[in-house]
């Protein structure tokens, strides 16, 4: 009889352990983002798990806005939703093939870089991911992105099945406020911080009114966008604006994005949204062929923004700017309701959390709310925040310590403050694998603070 009881206890204990391992856990802190480029020709099918829910199928068309296929709607009851949330990402738990429990996951934020892709502190292996890029031939540091795939229970390592990226804003600059760190494009106020990457200029004080810029960023309050990358573009570039739908007029077929009125009667809808599902509070991209006239923008395309899953147990990484702050357990990021009351907070004091603070969040959805396990503060208005970019890969196009390429990103490691690990500056050469870390990009070149050599 005692032997029988011992056997029963062993079975119950093993079952409990299996159940615990199958449940997704909370967020990881993570390394600084890494950077580089990823060609839009990146190929092959999404990697699926033999267990858990189905992998995300690419529905991307010529506009590059496709999201993972599914049936979950995107409507949010809090008045700010993400359009086109046709995704079944995050609804189950499966095996990633490594013996570590993994969950279907979605990551939305700005790319710190590639090696494969590091998003919100987590490195996503992209070897088998399908990739859809718009507004750029290759993914670069600071570009906004949505990744669907698998992630481990501690949010420390992941495999991407689908990568989607497109710019948020393109048009002529007006109302530049250098001291306040903002400018206006097509009725949208763009704010910058110390992590904003510039291409064609090194800072806001080099931008002049009338310049055409292309901006990647994270929508915050209505009519506002936090820029993660700003590029000066030719004046012929077609206009683009992203924001939160307000003042929707179904009869007149128009709505406002910030100070801009969008007329969509002749527009083509895509990205998981159409005229019947367009709703107040949805986040959309709108493309046109001509610049706005008297504050009215004629839309050629209306596209759903990056889909954010709402179903229970969806694992979610989210980066953005806090809005609607009513306390640590009640605020929003990218229109998603957030409860971080039990989260581990890093990057600054929890007392600094509030409206306008840029954060990275790891957690799981529960009844339409992202319950956060880890919150990383990335920028506090007036204070700033930690910035670091990392390149992981082989050196190419080596000319000198001040000019070589890793993952498509130019690097300068000639500074006297650059620290070399497992080697010296004399070891820099084509084909040598390195990890490069820096916090500044000047004229499109990453200034290396540390170069670590990977032993052959």
Short mmCIF file of C-alpha atoms in Angstrom, two decimals:
data_model
loop_
_atom_site.label_atom_id
_atom_site.label_comp_id
_atom_site.label_asym_id
_atom_site.label_seq_id
_atom_site.Cartn_x
_atom_site.Cartn_y
_atom_site.Cartn_z
CA UNK A 1 0.00 0.00 0.00
CA UNK A 2 2.82 2.45 0.82
CA UNK A 3 4.39 1.65 -2.52
CA UNK A 4 1.09 2.44 -4.22
CA UNK A 5 0.86 5.82 -2.46
CA UNK A 6 4.46 6.68 -3.38
CA UNK A 7 3.66 5.86 -7.01
CA UNK A 8 0.56 8.08 -6.96
CA UNK A 9 2.52 10.98 -5.44
CA UNK A 10 5.17 10.65 -8.15
CA UNK A 11 2.56 10.81 -10.90
CA UNK A 12 0.86 13.85 -9.38
CA UNK A 13 4.18 15.66 -8.89
CA UNK A 14 5.28 14.97 -12.49
CA UNK A 15 1.94 16.23 -13.79
CA UNK A 16 2.24 19.44 -11.78
CA UNK A 17 5.74 20.10 -13.08
CA UNK A 18 4.60 19.52 -16.68
CA UNK A 19 1.73 21.95 -16.19
CA UNK A 20 4.03 24.63 -14.78
CA UNK A 21 6.50 24.26 -17.63
CA UNK A 22 3.75 24.63 -20.20
CA UNK A 23 2.64 28.03 -18.88
CA UNK A 24 4.15 31.20 -20.25
CA UNK A 25 6.08 33.25 -17.73
CA UNK A 26 6.95 36.88 -17.44
CA UNK A 27 9.31 39.19 -19.06
CA UNK A 28 12.97 39.43 -19.31
CA UNK A 29 15.16 42.30 -19.08
CA UNK A 30 17.47 41.97 -21.74
CA UNK A 31 20.34 43.20 -23.57
CA UNK A 32 20.53 46.41 -25.43
CA UNK A 33 19.16 46.29 -28.92
CA UNK A 34 21.41 45.43 -31.80
CA UNK A 35 21.41 46.88 -35.24
CA UNK A 36 22.04 46.18 -38.87
CA UNK A 37 20.03 45.52 -42.00
CA UNK A 38 17.71 42.85 -43.23
CA UNK A 39 16.92 42.67 -46.91
CA UNK A 40 13.30 42.53 -47.96
CA UNK A 41 14.22 39.44 -49.91
CA UNK A 42 14.65 37.48 -46.69
CA UNK A 43 12.94 34.25 -47.45
CA UNK A 44 11.46 30.95 -46.49
CA UNK A 45 8.46 29.81 -44.65
CA UNK A 46 7.62 30.69 -41.07
CA UNK A 47 8.83 28.17 -38.55
CA UNK A 48 6.03 26.45 -36.75
CA UNK A 49 5.92 24.40 -33.58
CA UNK A 50 4.56 20.92 -33.50
CA UNK A 51 2.58 21.83 -30.41
CA UNK A 52 0.46 24.76 -29.41
CA UNK A 53 -1.47 26.93 -31.78
CA UNK A 54 -0.84 27.28 -35.48
CA UNK A 55 1.93 29.50 -36.70
CA UNK A 56 1.21 32.85 -38.23
CA UNK A 57 0.59 32.75 -41.95
CA UNK A 58 1.70 35.68 -44.01
CA UNK A 59 -1.07 37.59 -45.74
CA UNK A 60 1.16 40.34 -46.96
CA UNK A 61 0.29 41.94 -50.26
CA UNK A 62 1.99 44.60 -52.30
CA UNK A 63 1.47 47.18 -49.61
CA UNK A 64 3.58 45.23 -47.15
CA UNK A 65 1.10 45.51 -44.30
CA UNK A 66 -0.09 41.93 -43.95
CA UNK A 67 -0.38 40.43 -40.50
CA UNK A 68 -0.63 36.95 -39.13
CA UNK A 69 -3.81 35.26 -40.19
CA UNK A 70 -6.53 34.56 -37.66
CA UNK A 71 -9.96 35.50 -36.47
CA UNK A 72 -9.43 37.60 -33.38
CA UNK A 73 -10.82 41.10 -33.70
CA UNK A 74 -8.92 44.21 -32.80
CA UNK A 75 -11.62 46.31 -31.24
CA UNK A 76 -10.78 47.76 -27.86
CA UNK A 77 -13.34 48.88 -25.35
CA UNK A 78 -11.13 51.65 -24.03
CA UNK A 79 -11.64 53.87 -27.07
CA UNK A 80 -8.20 53.35 -28.60
CA UNK A 81 -7.66 50.19 -30.58
CA UNK A 82 -5.22 48.81 -33.09
CA UNK A 83 -6.83 48.20 -36.46
CA UNK A 84 -6.42 44.95 -38.31
CA UNK A 85 -5.74 42.68 -35.36
CA UNK A 86 -6.44 39.54 -37.34
CA UNK A 87 -4.02 37.38 -35.42
CA UNK A 88 -4.07 34.15 -33.49
CA UNK A 89 -0.59 34.83 -32.14
CA UNK A 90 -0.20 34.00 -28.52
CA UNK A 91 -3.13 31.67 -27.97
CA UNK A 92 -1.20 28.58 -27.00
CA UNK A 93 1.95 27.00 -25.70
CA UNK A 94 4.24 24.73 -27.62
CA UNK A 95 7.76 23.44 -27.90
CA UNK A 96 10.35 25.53 -29.65
CA UNK A 97 12.46 22.47 -30.29
CA UNK A 98 14.98 23.36 -27.58
CA UNK A 99 13.38 21.62 -24.62
CA UNK A 100 12.31 25.02 -23.24
CA UNK A 101 8.64 25.88 -23.04
CA UNK A 102 7.72 28.53 -25.59
CA UNK A 103 4.60 30.54 -26.26
CA UNK A 104 3.26 32.08 -29.43
CA UNK A 105 4.24 35.73 -29.16
CA UNK A 106 3.94 39.14 -30.76
CA UNK A 107 6.50 41.92 -30.47
CA UNK A 108 5.81 45.52 -31.48
CA UNK A 109 8.35 48.29 -31.13
CA UNK A 110 11.41 49.83 -32.74
CA UNK A 111 14.34 47.73 -33.89
CA UNK A 112 17.45 48.35 -31.86
CA UNK A 113 19.13 46.37 -34.58
CA UNK A 114 19.76 42.98 -36.06
CA UNK A 115 21.74 39.97 -35.30
CA UNK A 116 19.19 38.37 -36.07
CA UNK A 117 16.67 40.98 -34.78
CA UNK A 118 16.75 42.32 -31.26
CA UNK A 119 13.43 43.90 -30.34
CA UNK A 120 12.64 45.27 -26.91
CA UNK A 121 15.67 43.52 -25.43
CA UNK A 122 14.99 40.08 -26.91
CA UNK A 123 16.90 38.51 -29.77
CA UNK A 124 14.63 36.92 -32.38
CA UNK A 125 16.17 34.31 -34.65
CA UNK A 126 15.01 35.23 -38.18
CA UNK A 127 16.56 32.36 -40.16
CA UNK A 128 13.17 30.95 -41.21
CA UNK A 129 11.04 34.11 -40.97
CA UNK A 130 9.01 35.59 -43.78
CA UNK A 131 9.76 39.30 -44.12
CA UNK A 132 7.62 42.09 -45.54
CA UNK A 133 9.11 45.58 -45.76
CA UNK A 134 7.63 48.76 -47.12
CA UNK A 135 9.19 52.22 -47.51
CA UNK A 136 12.69 50.72 -47.28
CA UNK A 137 14.73 48.08 -49.13
CA UNK A 138 16.20 46.79 -45.87
CA UNK A 139 15.39 46.89 -42.17
CA UNK A 140 17.59 49.26 -40.20
CA UNK A 141 18.08 50.53 -36.72
CA UNK A 142 15.18 52.56 -35.35
CA UNK A 143 12.54 51.28 -37.77
CA UNK A 144 9.23 50.23 -36.27
CA UNK A 145 8.39 46.54 -36.62
CA UNK A 146 5.94 43.82 -35.72
CA UNK A 147 7.29 40.32 -35.12
CA UNK A 148 5.19 37.18 -34.74
CA UNK A 149 6.81 33.98 -33.54
CA UNK A 150 7.72 31.91 -30.50
CA UNK A 151 9.30 33.12 -27.27
CA UNK A 152 10.56 31.35 -24.15
CA UNK A 153 8.70 31.73 -20.87
CA UNK A 154 11.19 34.27 -19.50
CA UNK A 155 11.20 36.54 -22.60
CA UNK A 156 14.91 36.01 -23.18
CA UNK A 157 15.11 34.25 -26.57
CA UNK A 158 12.71 33.89 -29.46
CA UNK A 159 12.22 32.67 -33.01
CA UNK A 160 10.52 34.96 -35.52
CA UNK A 161 8.03 33.51 -37.96
CA UNK A 162 6.98 36.80 -39.54
CA UNK A 163 8.55 40.27 -39.65
CA UNK A 164 6.57 43.26 -40.94
CA UNK A 165 7.78 46.87 -41.09
CA UNK A 166 6.63 50.14 -42.69
CA UNK A 167 7.22 53.83 -42.04
CA UNK A 168 4.71 55.91 -40.09
CA UNK A 169 5.05 59.41 -41.54
CA UNK A 170 6.38 61.13 -44.66
CA UNK A 171 5.98 64.76 -45.64
CA UNK A 172 7.23 68.34 -45.28
CA UNK A 173 8.44 69.63 -41.91
CA UNK A 174 6.91 72.67 -40.24
CA UNK A 175 6.80 74.25 -36.76
CA UNK A 176 10.25 73.12 -35.60
CA UNK A 177 10.84 73.43 -31.83
CA UNK A 178 14.48 72.53 -31.24
CA UNK A 179 14.47 73.25 -27.49
CA UNK A 180 11.27 71.26 -27.02
CA UNK A 181 12.47 68.41 -29.23
CA UNK A 182 9.55 68.39 -31.64
CA UNK A 183 8.41 69.27 -35.15
CA UNK A 184 5.22 68.93 -37.17
CA UNK A 185 4.59 66.92 -40.35
CA UNK A 186 1.16 66.93 -41.99
CA UNK A 187 -0.64 67.90 -38.79
CA UNK A 188 1.16 65.32 -36.62
CA UNK A 189 3.48 66.47 -33.83
CA UNK A 190 6.67 64.42 -33.86
CA UNK A 191 8.73 64.25 -30.67
CA UNK A 192 12.32 63.02 -30.53
CA UNK A 193 14.47 61.69 -27.70
CA UNK A 194 18.06 60.61 -27.16
CA UNK A 195 17.39 57.23 -28.80
CA UNK A 196 16.05 58.71 -32.07
CA UNK A 197 18.23 57.72 -35.01
CA UNK A 198 18.88 60.32 -37.73
CA UNK A 199 19.80 59.71 -41.37
CA UNK A 200 20.77 62.66 -43.56
CA UNK A 201 21.02 64.82 -40.45
CA UNK A 202 22.46 64.30 -36.98
CA UNK A 203 19.89 66.14 -34.90
CA UNK A 204 16.77 68.24 -35.04
CA UNK A 205 18.73 71.48 -35.21
CA UNK A 206 19.96 70.44 -38.69
CA UNK A 207 16.42 70.11 -40.05
CA UNK A 208 14.91 73.12 -41.81
CA UNK A 209 11.27 73.96 -42.44
CA UNK A 210 10.04 72.56 -45.74
CA UNK A 211 12.41 69.58 -45.67
CA UNK A 212 10.75 66.28 -46.54
CA UNK A 213 11.33 63.60 -43.94
CA UNK A 214 10.39 59.96 -43.51
CA UNK A 215 9.71 58.98 -39.93
CA UNK A 216 9.41 55.64 -38.16
CA UNK A 217 7.91 55.91 -34.73
CA UNK A 218 5.43 54.88 -32.07
CA UNK A 219 1.99 56.54 -31.92
CA UNK A 220 1.24 57.98 -28.50
CA UNK A 221 -1.52 60.47 -27.77
CA UNK A 222 -3.82 61.39 -30.68
CA UNK A 223 -1.91 63.57 -33.15
CA UNK A 224 1.47 62.69 -31.64
CA UNK A 225 4.26 60.33 -32.71
CA UNK A 226 7.50 59.49 -30.87
CA UNK A 227 10.17 59.23 -33.58
CA UNK A 228 12.53 56.27 -33.45
CA UNK A 229 14.15 57.03 -36.82
CA UNK A 230 14.08 60.16 -39.01
CA UNK A 231 15.37 60.23 -42.59
CA UNK A 232 15.59 63.20 -44.94
CA UNK A 233 13.89 62.21 -48.17
CA UNK A 234 13.59 63.68 -51.70
CA UNK A 235 10.78 66.17 -52.16
CA UNK A 236 9.05 63.79 -54.60
CA UNK A 237 8.33 61.17 -51.92
CA UNK A 238 4.62 60.36 -51.65
CA UNK A 239 2.96 61.50 -48.41
CA UNK A 240 2.13 59.13 -45.55
CA UNK A 241 0.62 59.67 -42.11
CA UNK A 242 -0.11 57.33 -39.17
CA UNK A 243 -2.23 57.98 -36.15
CA UNK A 244 -5.33 57.41 -34.07
CA UNK A 245 -8.65 57.82 -35.88
CA UNK A 246 -10.82 60.59 -34.43
CA UNK A 247 -14.01 62.35 -35.52
CA UNK A 248 -14.97 59.48 -37.81
CA UNK A 249 -17.70 60.55 -40.24
CA UNK A 250 -19.08 57.45 -41.95
CA UNK A 251 -21.45 59.41 -44.14
CA UNK A 252 -18.87 61.96 -45.29
CA UNK A 253 -16.19 59.22 -45.34
CA UNK A 254 -13.62 61.23 -43.48
CA UNK A 255 -11.78 61.31 -40.15
CA UNK A 256 -8.99 63.25 -38.52
CA UNK A 257 -5.41 62.27 -37.67
CA UNK A 258 -4.08 65.02 -35.44
CA UNK A 259 -4.76 68.30 -37.23
CA UNK A 260 -5.21 66.59 -40.59
CA UNK A 261 -8.57 65.69 -42.14
CA UNK A 262 -8.43 62.46 -44.15
CA UNK A 263 -10.90 61.94 -46.98
CA UNK A 264 -11.09 58.19 -47.69
CA UNK A 265 -14.00 57.82 -50.12
CA UNK A 266 -11.76 56.55 -52.93
CA UNK A 267 -9.21 54.70 -50.81
CA UNK A 268 -8.20 51.05 -50.98
CA UNK A 269 -8.28 49.35 -47.56
CA UNK A 270 -5.80 46.67 -46.47
CA UNK A 271 -3.85 45.36 -43.50
CA UNK A 272 -6.86 43.75 -41.85
CA UNK A 273 -9.18 46.72 -42.04
CA UNK A 274 -11.95 47.87 -44.38
CA UNK A 275 -14.67 50.51 -44.43
CA UNK A 276 -16.96 48.36 -42.27
CA UNK A 277 -14.35 47.76 -39.54
CA UNK A 278 -12.81 51.24 -39.51
CA UNK A 279 -13.54 52.59 -36.04
CA UNK A 280 -12.97 55.54 -33.77
CA UNK A 281 -9.71 55.04 -31.92
CA UNK A 282 -8.15 52.65 -34.45
CA UNK A 283 -4.49 53.19 -35.36
CA UNK A 284 -4.08 53.39 -39.15
CA UNK A 285 -1.54 54.27 -41.83
CA UNK A 286 -2.86 56.48 -44.61
CA UNK A 287 -1.06 56.89 -47.94
CA UNK A 288 -1.75 59.39 -50.69
CA UNK A 289 -0.27 60.61 -53.94
CA UNK A 290 -0.46 64.35 -53.26
CA UNK A 291 0.35 66.51 -50.25
CA UNK A 292 -2.61 67.80 -48.21
CA UNK A 293 -4.42 70.90 -49.47
CA UNK A 294 -5.86 73.28 -46.86
CA UNK A 295 -5.48 70.56 -44.21
CA UNK A 296 -7.36 67.90 -46.22
CA UNK A 297 -5.53 64.74 -47.26
CA UNK A 298 -7.03 62.54 -49.98
CA UNK A 299 -6.25 58.94 -49.09
CA UNK A 300 -5.20 56.43 -51.74
CA UNK A 301 -4.73 53.64 -49.17
CA UNK A 302 -5.88 53.12 -45.58
CA UNK A 303 -3.91 50.37 -43.86
CA UNK A 304 -4.28 48.76 -40.47
CA UNK A 305 -1.28 49.39 -38.22
CA UNK A 306 0.61 46.57 -36.48
CA UNK A 307 -1.89 44.08 -35.06
CA UNK A 308 -1.77 43.63 -31.30
CA UNK A 309 -3.42 40.42 -30.03
CA UNK A 310 -6.18 40.76 -27.46
CA UNK A 311 -6.97 37.13 -26.63
CA UNK A 312 -6.18 35.67 -23.24
CA UNK A 313 -2.70 34.20 -22.65
CA UNK A 314 -1.17 35.97 -25.66
CA UNK A 315 2.50 36.63 -24.96
CA UNK A 316 3.26 40.22 -25.89
CA UNK A 317 6.29 42.48 -26.06
CA UNK A 318 5.30 46.09 -26.44
CA UNK A 319 7.31 49.31 -26.68
CA UNK A 320 5.77 52.74 -26.69
CA UNK A 321 4.89 55.91 -24.84
CA UNK A 322 2.59 55.88 -21.82
CA UNK A 323 -0.77 57.66 -22.12
CA UNK A 324 -3.91 57.81 -19.97
CA UNK A 325 -1.89 57.21 -16.81
CA UNK A 326 -4.04 56.58 -13.73
CA UNK A 327 -1.49 54.67 -11.72
CA UNK A 328 0.93 51.79 -12.20
CA UNK A 329 -1.98 49.39 -12.64
CA UNK A 330 -3.96 51.46 -15.12
CA UNK A 331 -2.45 53.12 -18.19
CA UNK A 332 -2.13 52.58 -21.93
CA UNK A 333 0.66 51.98 -24.41
CA UNK A 334 -0.16 51.96 -28.15
CA UNK A 335 -3.84 51.98 -27.19
CA UNK A 336 -3.51 48.77 -25.17
CA UNK A 337 -4.68 48.73 -21.54
CA UNK A 338 -1.79 47.95 -19.18
CA UNK A 339 -1.57 46.61 -15.63
CA UNK A 340 2.01 46.78 -14.34
CA UNK A 341 1.13 46.74 -10.64
CA UNK A 342 3.15 43.57 -10.05
CA UNK A 343 5.86 44.18 -12.62
CA UNK A 344 9.58 44.24 -12.00
CA UNK A 345 10.65 47.78 -12.96
CA UNK A 346 14.14 48.55 -14.29
CA UNK A 347 15.76 51.53 -16.01
CA UNK A 348 14.61 54.06 -13.44
CA UNK A 349 12.46 54.51 -10.32
CA UNK A 350 8.85 53.36 -10.49
CA UNK A 351 7.87 56.80 -9.22
CA UNK A 352 8.99 58.27 -12.54
CA UNK A 353 6.43 56.28 -14.53
CA UNK A 354 3.72 58.45 -16.04
CA UNK A 355 2.41 60.03 -19.22
CA UNK A 356 5.09 60.61 -21.85
CA UNK A 357 7.51 58.01 -20.46
CA UNK A 358 8.76 55.53 -23.07
CA UNK A 359 8.75 51.94 -21.84
CA UNK A 360 9.23 48.35 -22.94
CA UNK A 361 6.78 45.81 -21.57
CA UNK A 362 6.77 41.99 -21.38
CA UNK A 363 3.66 40.15 -20.29
CA UNK A 364 0.50 38.25 -21.13
CA UNK A 365 -2.94 39.41 -22.16
CA UNK A 366 -5.83 38.85 -19.76
CA UNK A 367 -9.36 40.04 -20.54
CA UNK A 368 -8.07 42.72 -22.90
CA UNK A 369 -5.38 43.96 -20.49
CA UNK A 370 -1.63 43.35 -20.81
CA UNK A 371 -0.57 42.07 -17.39
CA UNK A 372 3.10 43.04 -17.25
CA UNK A 373 5.80 40.99 -15.57
CA UNK A 374 8.72 43.24 -16.53
CA UNK A 375 8.75 46.94 -17.37
CA UNK A 376 11.87 48.68 -18.64
CA UNK A 377 11.95 52.48 -18.56
CA UNK A 378 13.62 53.75 -21.74
CA UNK A 379 13.09 57.50 -21.65
CA UNK A 380 11.79 59.97 -19.08
CA UNK A 381 10.83 63.43 -20.40
CA UNK A 382 13.46 65.96 -19.37
CA UNK A 383 15.75 63.24 -18.05
CA UNK A 384 16.42 60.88 -20.94
CA UNK A 385 17.18 57.21 -20.63
CA UNK A 386 19.59 54.40 -21.44
CA UNK A 387 20.62 53.99 -25.08
CA UNK A 388 22.69 51.16 -26.49
CA UNK A 389 22.78 49.43 -29.86
CA UNK A 390 24.49 46.14 -30.62
CA UNK A 391 25.73 44.53 -33.83
CA UNK A 392 26.37 40.80 -33.93
CA UNK A 393 28.00 39.38 -37.04
CA UNK A 394 31.01 39.21 -39.31
CA UNK A 395 33.04 42.24 -40.39
CA UNK A 396 32.75 43.22 -44.04
CA UNK A 397 34.01 46.01 -46.31
CA UNK A 398 36.91 46.59 -43.94
CA UNK A 399 38.88 49.74 -44.85
CA UNK A 400 40.26 50.77 -41.47
CA UNK A 401 39.24 50.81 -37.80
CA UNK A 402 37.17 53.88 -38.61
CA UNK A 403 35.34 52.28 -41.54
CA UNK A 404 33.90 48.78 -41.68
CA UNK A 405 30.49 47.13 -41.81
CA UNK A 406 28.68 44.67 -39.56
CA UNK A 407 25.20 43.49 -40.57
CA UNK A 408 25.03 46.27 -43.14
CA UNK A 409 25.73 49.00 -40.58
CA UNK A 410 28.79 51.24 -40.89
CA UNK A 411 30.99 51.23 -37.79
CA UNK A 412 33.77 53.46 -36.48
CA UNK A 413 35.91 51.78 -33.82
CA UNK A 414 38.87 54.15 -34.04
CA UNK A 415 38.02 56.23 -31.01
CA UNK A 416 40.40 56.24 -28.07
CA UNK A 417 37.54 55.26 -25.77
CA UNK A 418 36.70 52.07 -27.71
CA UNK A 419 37.30 48.99 -25.57
CA UNK A 420 38.39 45.75 -27.28
CA UNK A 421 37.70 42.36 -25.73
CA UNK A 422 39.28 39.01 -26.69
CA UNK A 423 41.49 40.88 -29.16
CA UNK A 424 42.86 44.27 -30.19
CA UNK A 425 42.24 46.83 -32.89
CA UNK A 426 44.81 44.96 -35.00
CA UNK A 427 42.45 41.96 -35.13
CA UNK A 428 39.80 43.86 -37.07
CA UNK A 429 39.54 42.20 -40.49
CA UNK A 430 37.00 40.97 -43.00
CA UNK A 431 35.27 37.82 -41.82
CA UNK A 432 36.07 38.23 -38.11
CA UNK A 433 32.93 37.78 -36.03
CA UNK A 434 32.34 40.52 -33.51
CA UNK A 435 29.79 42.05 -31.19
CA UNK A 436 29.84 45.82 -31.44
CA UNK A 437 28.10 48.02 -28.88
CA UNK A 438 27.59 51.77 -29.13
CA UNK A 439 25.12 54.47 -28.14
CA UNK A 440 25.64 57.06 -30.88
CA UNK A 441 25.09 57.12 -34.64
CA UNK A 442 26.78 60.03 -36.46
CA UNK A 443 26.24 60.54 -40.21
CA UNK A 444 24.88 57.01 -40.37
CA UNK A 445 27.90 55.49 -38.62
CA UNK A 446 27.73 53.67 -35.27
CA UNK A 447 30.46 54.91 -32.92
CA UNK A 448 31.69 51.79 -31.18
CA UNK A 449 32.16 51.83 -27.44
CA UNK A 450 33.03 48.15 -27.22
CA UNK A 451 34.12 45.53 -29.74
CA UNK A 452 34.18 41.90 -28.60
CA UNK A 453 35.74 39.26 -30.82
CA UNK A 454 34.12 35.86 -31.08
CA UNK A 455 36.72 33.16 -31.16
CA UNK A 456 36.78 31.20 -34.47
#
